[in-house]
mmCIF file with all atom_site columns, C-alpha atoms and ligand atoms in Angstrom:
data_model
loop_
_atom_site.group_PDB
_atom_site.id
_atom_site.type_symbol
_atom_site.label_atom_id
_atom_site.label_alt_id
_atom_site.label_comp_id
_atom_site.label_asym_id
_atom_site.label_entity_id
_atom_site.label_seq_id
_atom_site.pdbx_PDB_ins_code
_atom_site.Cartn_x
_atom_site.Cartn_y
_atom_site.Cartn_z
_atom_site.occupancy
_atom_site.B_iso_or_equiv
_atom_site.pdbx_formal_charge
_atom_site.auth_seq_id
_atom_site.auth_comp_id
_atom_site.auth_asym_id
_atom_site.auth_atom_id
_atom_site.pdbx_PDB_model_num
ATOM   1   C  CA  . UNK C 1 1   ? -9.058  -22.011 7.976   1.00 48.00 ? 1   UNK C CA  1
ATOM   2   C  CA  . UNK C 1 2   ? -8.151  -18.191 7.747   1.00 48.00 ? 2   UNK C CA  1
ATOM   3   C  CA  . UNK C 1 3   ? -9.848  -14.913 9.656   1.00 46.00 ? 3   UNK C CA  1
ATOM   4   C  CA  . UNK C 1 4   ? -11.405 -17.049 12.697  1.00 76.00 ? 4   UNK C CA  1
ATOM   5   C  CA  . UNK C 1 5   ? -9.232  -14.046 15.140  1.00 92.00 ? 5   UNK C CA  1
ATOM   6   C  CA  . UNK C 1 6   ? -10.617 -11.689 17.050  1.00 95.00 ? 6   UNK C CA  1
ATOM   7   C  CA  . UNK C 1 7   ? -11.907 -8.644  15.042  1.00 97.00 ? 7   UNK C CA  1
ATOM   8   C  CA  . UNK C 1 8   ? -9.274  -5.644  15.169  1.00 97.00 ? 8   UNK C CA  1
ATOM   9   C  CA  . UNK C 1 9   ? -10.712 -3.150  12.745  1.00 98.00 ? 9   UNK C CA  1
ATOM   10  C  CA  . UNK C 1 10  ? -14.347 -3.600  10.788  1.00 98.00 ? 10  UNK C CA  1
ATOM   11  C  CA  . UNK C 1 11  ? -14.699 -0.635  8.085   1.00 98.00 ? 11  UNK C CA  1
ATOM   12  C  CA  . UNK C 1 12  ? -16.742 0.368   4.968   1.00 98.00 ? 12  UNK C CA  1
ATOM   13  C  CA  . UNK C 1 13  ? -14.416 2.456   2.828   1.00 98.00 ? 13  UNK C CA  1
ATOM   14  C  CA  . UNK C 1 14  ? -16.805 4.010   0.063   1.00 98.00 ? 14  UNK C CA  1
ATOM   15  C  CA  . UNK C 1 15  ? -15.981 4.543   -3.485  1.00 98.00 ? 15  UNK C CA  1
ATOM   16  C  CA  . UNK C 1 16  ? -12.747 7.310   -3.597  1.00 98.00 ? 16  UNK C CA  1
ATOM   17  C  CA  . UNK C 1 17  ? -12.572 6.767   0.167   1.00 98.00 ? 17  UNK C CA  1
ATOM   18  C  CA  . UNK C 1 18  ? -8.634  5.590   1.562   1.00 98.00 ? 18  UNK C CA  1
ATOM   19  C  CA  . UNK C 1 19  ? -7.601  3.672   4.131   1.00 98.00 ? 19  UNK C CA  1
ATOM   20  C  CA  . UNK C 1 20  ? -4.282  2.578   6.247   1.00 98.00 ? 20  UNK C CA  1
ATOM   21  C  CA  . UNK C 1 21  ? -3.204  0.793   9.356   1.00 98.00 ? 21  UNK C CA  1
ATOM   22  C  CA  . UNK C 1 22  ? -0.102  -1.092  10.922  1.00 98.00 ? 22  UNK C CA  1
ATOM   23  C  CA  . UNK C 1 23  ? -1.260  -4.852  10.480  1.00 98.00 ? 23  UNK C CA  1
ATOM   24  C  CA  . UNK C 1 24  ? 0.558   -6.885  13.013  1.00 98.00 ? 24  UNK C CA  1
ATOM   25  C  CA  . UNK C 1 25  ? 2.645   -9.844  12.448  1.00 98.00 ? 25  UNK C CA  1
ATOM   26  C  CA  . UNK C 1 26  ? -0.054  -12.806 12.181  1.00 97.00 ? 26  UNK C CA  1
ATOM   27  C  CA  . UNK C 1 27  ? -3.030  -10.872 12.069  1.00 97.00 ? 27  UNK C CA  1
ATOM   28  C  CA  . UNK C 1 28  ? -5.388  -11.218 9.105   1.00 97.00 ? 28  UNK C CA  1
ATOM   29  C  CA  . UNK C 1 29  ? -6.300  -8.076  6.712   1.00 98.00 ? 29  UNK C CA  1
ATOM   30  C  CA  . UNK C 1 30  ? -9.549  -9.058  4.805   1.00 98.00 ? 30  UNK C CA  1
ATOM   31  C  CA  . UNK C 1 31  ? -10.887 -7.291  1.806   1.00 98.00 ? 31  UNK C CA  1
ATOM   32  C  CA  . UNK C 1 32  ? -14.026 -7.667  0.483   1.00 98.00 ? 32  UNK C CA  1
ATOM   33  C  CA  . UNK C 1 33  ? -15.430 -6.514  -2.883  1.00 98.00 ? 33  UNK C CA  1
ATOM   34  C  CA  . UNK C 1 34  ? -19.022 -5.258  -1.707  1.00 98.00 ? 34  UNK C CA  1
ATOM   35  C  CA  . UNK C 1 35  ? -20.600 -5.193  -4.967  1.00 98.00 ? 35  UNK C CA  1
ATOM   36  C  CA  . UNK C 1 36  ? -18.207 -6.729  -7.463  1.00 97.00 ? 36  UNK C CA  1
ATOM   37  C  CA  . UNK C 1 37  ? -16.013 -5.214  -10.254 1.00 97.00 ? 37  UNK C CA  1
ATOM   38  C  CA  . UNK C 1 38  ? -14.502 -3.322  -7.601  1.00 98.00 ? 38  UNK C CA  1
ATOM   39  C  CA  . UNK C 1 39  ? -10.450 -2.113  -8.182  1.00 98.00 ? 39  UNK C CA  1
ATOM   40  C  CA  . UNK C 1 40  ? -8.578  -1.901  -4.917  1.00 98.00 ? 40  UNK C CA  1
ATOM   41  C  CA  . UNK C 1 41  ? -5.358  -0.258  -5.533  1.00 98.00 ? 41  UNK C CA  1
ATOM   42  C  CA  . UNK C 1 42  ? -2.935  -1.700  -2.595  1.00 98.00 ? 42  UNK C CA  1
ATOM   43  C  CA  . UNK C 1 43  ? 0.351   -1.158  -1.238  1.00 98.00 ? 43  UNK C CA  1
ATOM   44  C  CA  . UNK C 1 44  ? 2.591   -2.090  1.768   1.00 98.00 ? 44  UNK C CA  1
ATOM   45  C  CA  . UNK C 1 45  ? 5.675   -1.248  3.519   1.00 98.00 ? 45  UNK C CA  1
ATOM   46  C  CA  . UNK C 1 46  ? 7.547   -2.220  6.526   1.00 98.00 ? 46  UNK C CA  1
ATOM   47  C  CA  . UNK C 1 47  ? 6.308   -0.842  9.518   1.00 98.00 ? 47  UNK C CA  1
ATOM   48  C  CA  . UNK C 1 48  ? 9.386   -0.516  11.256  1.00 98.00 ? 48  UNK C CA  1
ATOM   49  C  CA  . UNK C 1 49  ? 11.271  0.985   8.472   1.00 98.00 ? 49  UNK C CA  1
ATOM   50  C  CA  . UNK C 1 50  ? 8.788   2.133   5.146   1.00 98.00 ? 50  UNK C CA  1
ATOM   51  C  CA  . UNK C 1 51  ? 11.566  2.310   2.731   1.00 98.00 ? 51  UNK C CA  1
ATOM   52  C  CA  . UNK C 1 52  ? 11.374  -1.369  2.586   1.00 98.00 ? 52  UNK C CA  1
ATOM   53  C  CA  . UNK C 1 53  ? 8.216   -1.655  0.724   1.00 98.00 ? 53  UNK C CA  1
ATOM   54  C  CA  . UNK C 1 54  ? 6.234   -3.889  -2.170  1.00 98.00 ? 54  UNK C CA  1
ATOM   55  C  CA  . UNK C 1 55  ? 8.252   -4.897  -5.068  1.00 98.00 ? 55  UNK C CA  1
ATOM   56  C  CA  . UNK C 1 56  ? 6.255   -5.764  -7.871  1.00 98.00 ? 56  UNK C CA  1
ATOM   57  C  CA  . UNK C 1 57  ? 8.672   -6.848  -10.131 1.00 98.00 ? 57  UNK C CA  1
ATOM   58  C  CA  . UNK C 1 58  ? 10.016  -9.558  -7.297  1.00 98.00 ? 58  UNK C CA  1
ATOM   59  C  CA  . UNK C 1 59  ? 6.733   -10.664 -6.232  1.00 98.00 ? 59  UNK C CA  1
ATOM   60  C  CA  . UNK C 1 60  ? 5.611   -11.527 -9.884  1.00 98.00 ? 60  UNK C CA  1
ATOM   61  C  CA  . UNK C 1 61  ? 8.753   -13.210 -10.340 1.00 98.00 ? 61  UNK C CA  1
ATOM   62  C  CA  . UNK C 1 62  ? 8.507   -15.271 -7.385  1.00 98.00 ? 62  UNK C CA  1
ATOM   63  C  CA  . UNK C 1 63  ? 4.964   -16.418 -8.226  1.00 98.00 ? 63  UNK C CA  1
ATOM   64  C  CA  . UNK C 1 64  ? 5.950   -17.350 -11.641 1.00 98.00 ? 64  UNK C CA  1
ATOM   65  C  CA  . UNK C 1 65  ? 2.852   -15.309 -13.075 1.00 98.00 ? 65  UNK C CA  1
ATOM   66  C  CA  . UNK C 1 66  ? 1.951   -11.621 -13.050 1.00 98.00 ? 66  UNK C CA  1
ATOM   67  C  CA  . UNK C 1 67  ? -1.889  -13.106 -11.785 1.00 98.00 ? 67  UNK C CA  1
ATOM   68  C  CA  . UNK C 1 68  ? -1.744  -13.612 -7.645  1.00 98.00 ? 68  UNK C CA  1
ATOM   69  C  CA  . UNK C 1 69  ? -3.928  -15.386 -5.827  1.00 98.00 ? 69  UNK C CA  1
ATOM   70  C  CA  . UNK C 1 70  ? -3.831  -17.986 -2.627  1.00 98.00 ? 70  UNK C CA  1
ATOM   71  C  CA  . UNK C 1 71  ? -0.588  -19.330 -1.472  1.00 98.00 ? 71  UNK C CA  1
ATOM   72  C  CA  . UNK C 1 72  ? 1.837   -16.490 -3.260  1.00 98.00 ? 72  UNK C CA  1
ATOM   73  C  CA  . UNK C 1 73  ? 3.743   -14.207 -1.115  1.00 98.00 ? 73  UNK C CA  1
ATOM   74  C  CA  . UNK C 1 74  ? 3.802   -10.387 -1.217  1.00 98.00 ? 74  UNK C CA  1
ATOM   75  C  CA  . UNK C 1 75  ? 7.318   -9.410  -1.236  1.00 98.00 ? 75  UNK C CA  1
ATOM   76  C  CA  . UNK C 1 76  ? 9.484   -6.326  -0.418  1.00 98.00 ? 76  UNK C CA  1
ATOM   77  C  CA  . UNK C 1 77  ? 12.469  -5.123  -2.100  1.00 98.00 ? 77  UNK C CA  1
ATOM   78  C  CA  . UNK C 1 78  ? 14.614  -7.192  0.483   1.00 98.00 ? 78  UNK C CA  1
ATOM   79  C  CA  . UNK C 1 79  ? 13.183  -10.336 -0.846  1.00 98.00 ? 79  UNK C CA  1
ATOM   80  C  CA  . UNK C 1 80  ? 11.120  -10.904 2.359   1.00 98.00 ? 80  UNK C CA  1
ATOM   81  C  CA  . UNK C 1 81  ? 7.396   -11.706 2.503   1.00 98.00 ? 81  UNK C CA  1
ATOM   82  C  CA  . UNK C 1 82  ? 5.152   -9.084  3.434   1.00 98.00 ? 82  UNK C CA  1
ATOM   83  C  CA  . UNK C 1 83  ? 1.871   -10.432 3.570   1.00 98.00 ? 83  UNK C CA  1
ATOM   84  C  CA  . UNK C 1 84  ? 0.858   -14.288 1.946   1.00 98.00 ? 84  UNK C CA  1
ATOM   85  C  CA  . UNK C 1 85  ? -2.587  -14.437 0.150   1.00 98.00 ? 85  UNK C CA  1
ATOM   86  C  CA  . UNK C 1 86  ? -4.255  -17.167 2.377   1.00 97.00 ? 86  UNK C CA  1
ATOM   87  C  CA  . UNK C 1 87  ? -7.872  -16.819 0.712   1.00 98.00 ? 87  UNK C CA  1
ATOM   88  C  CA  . UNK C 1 88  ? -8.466  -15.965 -2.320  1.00 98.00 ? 88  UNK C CA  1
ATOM   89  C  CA  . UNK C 1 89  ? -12.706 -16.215 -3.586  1.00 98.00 ? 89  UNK C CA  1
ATOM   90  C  CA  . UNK C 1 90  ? -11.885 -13.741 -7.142  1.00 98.00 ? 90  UNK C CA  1
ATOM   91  C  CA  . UNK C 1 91  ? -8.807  -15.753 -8.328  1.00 97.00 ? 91  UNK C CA  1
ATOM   92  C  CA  . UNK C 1 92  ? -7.846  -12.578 -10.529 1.00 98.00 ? 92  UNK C CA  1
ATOM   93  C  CA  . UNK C 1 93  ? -5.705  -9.558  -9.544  1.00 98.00 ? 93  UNK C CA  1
ATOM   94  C  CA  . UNK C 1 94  ? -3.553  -7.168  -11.256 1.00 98.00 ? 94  UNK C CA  1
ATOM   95  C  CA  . UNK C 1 95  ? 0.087   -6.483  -10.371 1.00 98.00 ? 95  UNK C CA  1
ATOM   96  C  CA  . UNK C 1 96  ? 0.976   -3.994  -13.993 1.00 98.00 ? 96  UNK C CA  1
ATOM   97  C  CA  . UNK C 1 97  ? -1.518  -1.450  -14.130 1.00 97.00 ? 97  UNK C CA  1
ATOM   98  C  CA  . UNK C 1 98  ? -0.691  0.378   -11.665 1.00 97.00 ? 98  UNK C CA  1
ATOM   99  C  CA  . UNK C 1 99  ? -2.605  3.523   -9.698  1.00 97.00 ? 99  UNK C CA  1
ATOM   100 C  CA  . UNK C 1 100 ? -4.963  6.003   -12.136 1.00 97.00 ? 100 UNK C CA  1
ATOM   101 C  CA  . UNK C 1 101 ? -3.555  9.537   -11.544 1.00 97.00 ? 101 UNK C CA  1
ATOM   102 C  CA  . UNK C 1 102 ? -5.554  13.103  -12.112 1.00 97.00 ? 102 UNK C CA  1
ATOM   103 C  CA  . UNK C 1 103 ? -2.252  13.173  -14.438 1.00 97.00 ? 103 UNK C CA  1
ATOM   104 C  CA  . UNK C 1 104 ? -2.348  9.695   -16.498 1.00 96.00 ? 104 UNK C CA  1
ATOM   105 C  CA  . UNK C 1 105 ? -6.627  10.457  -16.740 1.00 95.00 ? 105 UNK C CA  1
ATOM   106 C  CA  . UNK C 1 106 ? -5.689  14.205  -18.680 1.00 97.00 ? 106 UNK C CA  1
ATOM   107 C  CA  . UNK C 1 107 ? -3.301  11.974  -20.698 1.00 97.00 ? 107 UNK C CA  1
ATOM   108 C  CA  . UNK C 1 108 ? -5.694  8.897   -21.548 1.00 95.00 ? 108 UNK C CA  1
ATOM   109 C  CA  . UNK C 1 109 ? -9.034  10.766  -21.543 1.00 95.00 ? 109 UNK C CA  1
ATOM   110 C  CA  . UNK C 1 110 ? -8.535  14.560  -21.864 1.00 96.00 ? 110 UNK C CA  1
ATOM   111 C  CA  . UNK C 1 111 ? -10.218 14.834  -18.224 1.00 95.00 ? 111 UNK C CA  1
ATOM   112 C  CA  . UNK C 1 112 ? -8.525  17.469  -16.069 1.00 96.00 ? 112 UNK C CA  1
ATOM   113 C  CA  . UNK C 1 113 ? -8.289  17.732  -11.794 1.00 96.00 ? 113 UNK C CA  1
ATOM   114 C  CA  . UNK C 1 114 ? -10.188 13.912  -11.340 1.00 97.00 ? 114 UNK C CA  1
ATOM   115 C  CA  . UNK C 1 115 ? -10.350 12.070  -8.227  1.00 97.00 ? 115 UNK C CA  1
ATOM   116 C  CA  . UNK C 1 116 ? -7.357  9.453   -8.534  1.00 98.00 ? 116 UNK C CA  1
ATOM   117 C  CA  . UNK C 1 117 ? -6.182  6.534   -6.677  1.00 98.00 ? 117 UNK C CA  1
ATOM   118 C  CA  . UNK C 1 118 ? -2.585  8.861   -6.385  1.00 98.00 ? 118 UNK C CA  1
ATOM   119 C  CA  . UNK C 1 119 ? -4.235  11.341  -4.390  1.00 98.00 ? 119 UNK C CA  1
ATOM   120 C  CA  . UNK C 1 120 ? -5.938  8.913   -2.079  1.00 98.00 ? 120 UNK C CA  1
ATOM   121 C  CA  . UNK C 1 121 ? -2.588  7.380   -1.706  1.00 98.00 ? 121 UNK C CA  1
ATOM   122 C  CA  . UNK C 1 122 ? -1.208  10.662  -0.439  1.00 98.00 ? 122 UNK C CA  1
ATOM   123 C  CA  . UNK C 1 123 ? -4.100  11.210  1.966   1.00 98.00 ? 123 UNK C CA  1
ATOM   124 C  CA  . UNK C 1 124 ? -3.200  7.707   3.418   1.00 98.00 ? 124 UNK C CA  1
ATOM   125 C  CA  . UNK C 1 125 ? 0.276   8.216   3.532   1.00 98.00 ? 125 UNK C CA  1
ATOM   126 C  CA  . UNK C 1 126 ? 0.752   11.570  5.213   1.00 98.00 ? 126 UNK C CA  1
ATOM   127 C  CA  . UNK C 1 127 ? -0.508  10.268  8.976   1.00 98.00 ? 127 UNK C CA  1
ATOM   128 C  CA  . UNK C 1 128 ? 2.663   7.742   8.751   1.00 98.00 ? 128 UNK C CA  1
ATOM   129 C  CA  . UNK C 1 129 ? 5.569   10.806  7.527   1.00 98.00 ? 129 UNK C CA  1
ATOM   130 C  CA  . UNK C 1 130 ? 5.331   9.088   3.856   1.00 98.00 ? 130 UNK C CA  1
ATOM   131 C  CA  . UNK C 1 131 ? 4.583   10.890  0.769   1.00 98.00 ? 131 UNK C CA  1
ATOM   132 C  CA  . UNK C 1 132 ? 5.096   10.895  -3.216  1.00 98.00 ? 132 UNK C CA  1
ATOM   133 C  CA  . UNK C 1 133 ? 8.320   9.283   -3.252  1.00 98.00 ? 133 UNK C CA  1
ATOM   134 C  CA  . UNK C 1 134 ? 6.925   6.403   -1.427  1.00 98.00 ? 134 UNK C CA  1
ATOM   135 C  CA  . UNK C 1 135 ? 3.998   5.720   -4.101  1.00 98.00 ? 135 UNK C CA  1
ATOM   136 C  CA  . UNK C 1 136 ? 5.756   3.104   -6.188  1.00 98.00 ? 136 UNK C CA  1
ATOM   137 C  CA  . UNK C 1 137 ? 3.784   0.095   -8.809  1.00 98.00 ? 137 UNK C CA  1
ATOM   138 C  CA  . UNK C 1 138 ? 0.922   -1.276  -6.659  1.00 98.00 ? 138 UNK C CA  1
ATOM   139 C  CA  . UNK C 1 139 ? -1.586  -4.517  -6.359  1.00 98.00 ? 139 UNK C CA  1
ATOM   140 C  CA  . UNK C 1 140 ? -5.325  -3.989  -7.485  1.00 98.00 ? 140 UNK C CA  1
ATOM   141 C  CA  . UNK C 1 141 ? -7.207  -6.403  -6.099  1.00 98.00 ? 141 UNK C CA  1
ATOM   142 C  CA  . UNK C 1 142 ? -9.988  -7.519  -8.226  1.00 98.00 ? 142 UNK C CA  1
ATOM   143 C  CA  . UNK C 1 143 ? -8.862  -5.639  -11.208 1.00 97.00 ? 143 UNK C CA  1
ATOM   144 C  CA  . UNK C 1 144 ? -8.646  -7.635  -14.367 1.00 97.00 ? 144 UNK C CA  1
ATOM   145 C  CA  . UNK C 1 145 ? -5.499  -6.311  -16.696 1.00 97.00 ? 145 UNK C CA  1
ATOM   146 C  CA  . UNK C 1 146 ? -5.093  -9.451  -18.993 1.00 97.00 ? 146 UNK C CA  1
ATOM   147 C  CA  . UNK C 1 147 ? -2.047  -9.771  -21.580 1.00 97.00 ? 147 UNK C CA  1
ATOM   148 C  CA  . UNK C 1 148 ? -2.636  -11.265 -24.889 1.00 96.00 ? 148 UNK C CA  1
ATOM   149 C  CA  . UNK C 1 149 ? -0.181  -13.845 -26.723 1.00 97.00 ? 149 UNK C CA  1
ATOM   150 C  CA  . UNK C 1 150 ? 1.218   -10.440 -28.623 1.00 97.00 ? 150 UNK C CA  1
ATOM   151 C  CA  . UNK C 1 151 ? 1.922   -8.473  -25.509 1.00 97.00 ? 151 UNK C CA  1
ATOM   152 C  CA  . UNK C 1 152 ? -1.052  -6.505  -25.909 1.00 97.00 ? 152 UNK C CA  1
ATOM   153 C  CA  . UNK C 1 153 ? -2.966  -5.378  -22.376 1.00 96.00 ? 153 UNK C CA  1
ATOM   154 C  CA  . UNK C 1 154 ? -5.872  -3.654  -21.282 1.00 94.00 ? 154 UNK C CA  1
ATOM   155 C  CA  . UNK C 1 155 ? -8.296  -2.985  -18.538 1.00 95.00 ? 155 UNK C CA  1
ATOM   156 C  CA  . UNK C 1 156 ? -11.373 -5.283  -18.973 1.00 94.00 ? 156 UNK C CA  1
ATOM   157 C  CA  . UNK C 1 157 ? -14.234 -5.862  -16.413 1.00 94.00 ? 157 UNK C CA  1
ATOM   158 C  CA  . UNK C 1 158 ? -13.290 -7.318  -13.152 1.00 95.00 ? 158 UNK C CA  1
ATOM   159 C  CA  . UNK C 1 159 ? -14.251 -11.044 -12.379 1.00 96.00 ? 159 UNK C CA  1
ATOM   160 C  CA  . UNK C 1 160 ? -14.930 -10.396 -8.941  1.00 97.00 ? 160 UNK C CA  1
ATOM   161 C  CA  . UNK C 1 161 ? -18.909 -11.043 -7.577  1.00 97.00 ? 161 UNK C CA  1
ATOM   162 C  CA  . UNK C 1 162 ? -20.306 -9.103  -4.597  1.00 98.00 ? 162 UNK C CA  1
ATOM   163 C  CA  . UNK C 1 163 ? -18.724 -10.563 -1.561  1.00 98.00 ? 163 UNK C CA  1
ATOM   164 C  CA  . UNK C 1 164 ? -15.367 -11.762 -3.012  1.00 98.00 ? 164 UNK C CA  1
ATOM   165 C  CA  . UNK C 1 165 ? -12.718 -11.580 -1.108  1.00 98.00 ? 165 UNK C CA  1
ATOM   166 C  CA  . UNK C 1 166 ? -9.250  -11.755 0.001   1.00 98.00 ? 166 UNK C CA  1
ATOM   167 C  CA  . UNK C 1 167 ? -7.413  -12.281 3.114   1.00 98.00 ? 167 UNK C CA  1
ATOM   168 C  CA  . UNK C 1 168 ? -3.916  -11.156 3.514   1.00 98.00 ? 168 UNK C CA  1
ATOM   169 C  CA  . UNK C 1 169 ? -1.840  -12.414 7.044   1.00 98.00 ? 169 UNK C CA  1
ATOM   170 C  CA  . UNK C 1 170 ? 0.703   -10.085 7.556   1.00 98.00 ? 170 UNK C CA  1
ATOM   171 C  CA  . UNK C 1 171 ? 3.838   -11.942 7.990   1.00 98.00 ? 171 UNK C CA  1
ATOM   172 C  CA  . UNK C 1 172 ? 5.648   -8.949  9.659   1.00 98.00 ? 172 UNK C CA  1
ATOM   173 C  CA  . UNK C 1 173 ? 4.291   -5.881  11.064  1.00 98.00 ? 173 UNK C CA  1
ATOM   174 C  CA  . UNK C 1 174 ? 3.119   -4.554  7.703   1.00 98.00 ? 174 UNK C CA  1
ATOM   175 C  CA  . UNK C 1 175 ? 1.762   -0.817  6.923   1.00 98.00 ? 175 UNK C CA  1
ATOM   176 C  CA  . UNK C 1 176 ? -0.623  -1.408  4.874   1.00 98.00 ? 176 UNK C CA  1
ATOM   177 C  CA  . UNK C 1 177 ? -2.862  1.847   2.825   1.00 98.00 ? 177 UNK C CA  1
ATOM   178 C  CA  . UNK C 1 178 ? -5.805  1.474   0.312   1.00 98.00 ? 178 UNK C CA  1
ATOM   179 C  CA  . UNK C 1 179 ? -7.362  3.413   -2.433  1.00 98.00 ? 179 UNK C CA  1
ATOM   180 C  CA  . UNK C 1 180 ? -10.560 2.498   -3.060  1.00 98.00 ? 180 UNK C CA  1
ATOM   181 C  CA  . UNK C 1 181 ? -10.591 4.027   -7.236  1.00 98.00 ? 181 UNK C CA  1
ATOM   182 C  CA  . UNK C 1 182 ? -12.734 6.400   -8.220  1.00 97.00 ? 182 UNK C CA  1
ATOM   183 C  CA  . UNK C 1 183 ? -11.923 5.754   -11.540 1.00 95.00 ? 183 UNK C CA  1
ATOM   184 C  CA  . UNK C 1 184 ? -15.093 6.259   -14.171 1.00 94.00 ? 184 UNK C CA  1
ATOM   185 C  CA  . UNK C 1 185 ? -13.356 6.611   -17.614 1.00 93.00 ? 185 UNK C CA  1
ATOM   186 C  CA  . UNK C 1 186 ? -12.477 2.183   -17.956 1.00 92.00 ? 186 UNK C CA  1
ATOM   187 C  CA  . UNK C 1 187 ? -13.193 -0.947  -17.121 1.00 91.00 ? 187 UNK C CA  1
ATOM   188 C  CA  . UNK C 1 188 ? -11.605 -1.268  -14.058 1.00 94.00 ? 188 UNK C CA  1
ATOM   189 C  CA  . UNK C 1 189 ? -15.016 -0.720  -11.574 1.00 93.00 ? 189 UNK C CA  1
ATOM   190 C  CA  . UNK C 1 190 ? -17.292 -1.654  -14.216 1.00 91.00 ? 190 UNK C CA  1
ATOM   191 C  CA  . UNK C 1 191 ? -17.850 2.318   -14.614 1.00 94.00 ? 191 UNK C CA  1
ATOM   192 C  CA  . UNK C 1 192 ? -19.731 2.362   -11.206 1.00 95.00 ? 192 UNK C CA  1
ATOM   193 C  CA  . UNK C 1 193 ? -17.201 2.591   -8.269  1.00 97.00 ? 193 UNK C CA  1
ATOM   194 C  CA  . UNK C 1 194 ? -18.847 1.403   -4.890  1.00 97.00 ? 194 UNK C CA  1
ATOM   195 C  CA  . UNK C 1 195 ? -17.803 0.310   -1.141  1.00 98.00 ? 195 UNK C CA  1
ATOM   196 C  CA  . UNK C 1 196 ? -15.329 -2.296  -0.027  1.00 98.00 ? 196 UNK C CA  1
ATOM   197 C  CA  . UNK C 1 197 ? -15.356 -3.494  3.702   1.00 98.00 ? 197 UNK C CA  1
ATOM   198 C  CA  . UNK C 1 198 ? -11.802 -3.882  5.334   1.00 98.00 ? 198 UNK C CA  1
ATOM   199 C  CA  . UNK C 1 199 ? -11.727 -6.285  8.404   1.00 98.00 ? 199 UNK C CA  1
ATOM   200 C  CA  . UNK C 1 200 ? -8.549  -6.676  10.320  1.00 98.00 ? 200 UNK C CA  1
ATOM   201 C  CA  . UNK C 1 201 ? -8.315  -10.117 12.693  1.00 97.00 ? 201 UNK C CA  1
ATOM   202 C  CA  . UNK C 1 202 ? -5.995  -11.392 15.198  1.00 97.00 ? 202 UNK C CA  1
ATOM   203 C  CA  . UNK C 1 203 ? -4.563  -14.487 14.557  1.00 91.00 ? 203 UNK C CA  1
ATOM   204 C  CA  . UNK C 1 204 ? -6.547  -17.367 14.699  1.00 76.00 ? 204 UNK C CA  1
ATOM   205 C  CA  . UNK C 1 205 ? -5.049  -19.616 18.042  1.00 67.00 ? 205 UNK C CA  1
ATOM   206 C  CA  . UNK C 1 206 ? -5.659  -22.563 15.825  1.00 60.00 ? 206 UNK C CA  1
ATOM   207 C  CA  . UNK C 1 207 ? -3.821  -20.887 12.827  1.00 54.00 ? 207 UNK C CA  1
ATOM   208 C  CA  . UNK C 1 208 ? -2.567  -23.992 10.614  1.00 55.00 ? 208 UNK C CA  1
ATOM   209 C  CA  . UNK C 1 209 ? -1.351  -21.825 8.130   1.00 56.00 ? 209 UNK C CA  1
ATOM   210 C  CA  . UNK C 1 210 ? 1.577   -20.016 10.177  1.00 58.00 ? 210 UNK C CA  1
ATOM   211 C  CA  . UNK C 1 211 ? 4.674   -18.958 7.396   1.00 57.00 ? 211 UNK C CA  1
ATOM   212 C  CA  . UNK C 1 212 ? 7.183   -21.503 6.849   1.00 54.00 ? 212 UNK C CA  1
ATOM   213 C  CA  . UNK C 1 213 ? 9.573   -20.941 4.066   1.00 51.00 ? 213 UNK C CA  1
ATOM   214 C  CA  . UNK C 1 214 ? 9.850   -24.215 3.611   1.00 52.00 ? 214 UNK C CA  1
ATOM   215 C  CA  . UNK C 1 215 ? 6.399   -24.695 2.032   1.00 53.00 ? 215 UNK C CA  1
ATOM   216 C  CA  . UNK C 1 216 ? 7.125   -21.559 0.402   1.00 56.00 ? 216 UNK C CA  1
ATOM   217 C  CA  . UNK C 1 217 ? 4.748   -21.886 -3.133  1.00 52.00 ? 217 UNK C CA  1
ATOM   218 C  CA  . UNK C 1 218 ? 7.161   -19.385 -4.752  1.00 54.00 ? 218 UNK C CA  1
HETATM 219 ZN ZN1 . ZN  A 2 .   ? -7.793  4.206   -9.357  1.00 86.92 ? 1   ZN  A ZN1 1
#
């Protein structure tokens, strides 16, 4: 039903590697969990004007759960959809635990100057004129932050097989950058980052699934 378009971008990103790209209106942005257990930390902005960006608060309220998967929108801080989860293989994402930092790792685990999801961030940033103030809560795909009936939360291992996936259709011209953690000291990659594959498709010509808000699973 989803990603049948013409293939745009096809790219490994390995374990601390970073990625970003203007995904078009319609188009398709795949990610696939190589290995399994993999966190993807995630975030998007308008392309025509970044200061609209992912709310994470918003989108979690929209969906009616803090756990996204197929059918729930990713919205910006205007309350308009930036990408809609169209496939969905894991079934469990995290929208509250945010990017690891060289700073939160000295905090949590005494480890000083550590590769971080923050700094990979940056790198992706920079080429599009954006920069720490635009690094705000973030999606990790395939990460597995579960909250207990007593408000308790914590990194656990990821549910996500080798080859899971998601696919993301851009429902404006999104900017979209990825960390691919480095992260060692939790849960959150099963202690063994490794390579993600990013595939970005045109839209489908037979696309059933085209937005309308009137379906809108919010
Ligand atoms: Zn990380």
């Amino acid at each position: 039903m989803t990603a049948e378009g013409a293939i745009v971008e096809d790219r490994i990103i390995p374990a601390d590697g970073h990625w970003g790209r203007v995904v078009r209106r319609g188009q398709t942005l795949r990610i696939i969990d190589l290995e399994g257990k993999q966190a993807v930390d995630f975030l998007c902005y308008n392309a025509e004007d970044p200061s609209e960006r992912y709310n994470a608060a918003d989108t979690m309220k929209y969906a009616g759960t803090i756990f996204l998967t197929t059918g729930h929108g990713i919205y910006s801080d205007m309350g308009r959809r930036l990408f809609t989860i169209v496939e969905d293989t894991c079934g469990r994402h995290d929208t509250i635990g945010g990017c690891c930092s060289a700073e939160s790792n000295e905090v949590r685990y005494g480890a000083k100057d550590t590769p971080s999801c923050r700094q990979n961030f940056l790198r992706a940033l920079t080429p599009f004129g954006l920069g720490k103030k635009d690094i705000v809560a973030n999606v990790n795909w395939f990460m597995n932050v579960p909250v207990g009936p007593d408000g308790k939360m914590g990194i656990v291992d990821g549910q996500s097989k080798a080859g899971d996936y998601v696919d993301l259709r851009a429902d404006m011209d999104v900017l979209a950058v990825i960390s691919n953690c480095p992260q060692t000291r939790n849960r959150c990659n099963g202690f063994n980052p490794t390579s993600i594959r990013v595939i970005v498709r045109e839209r489908a010509l037979a696309a059933e699934s085209w937005p309308s808000e009137k379906e809108d699973p919010r």
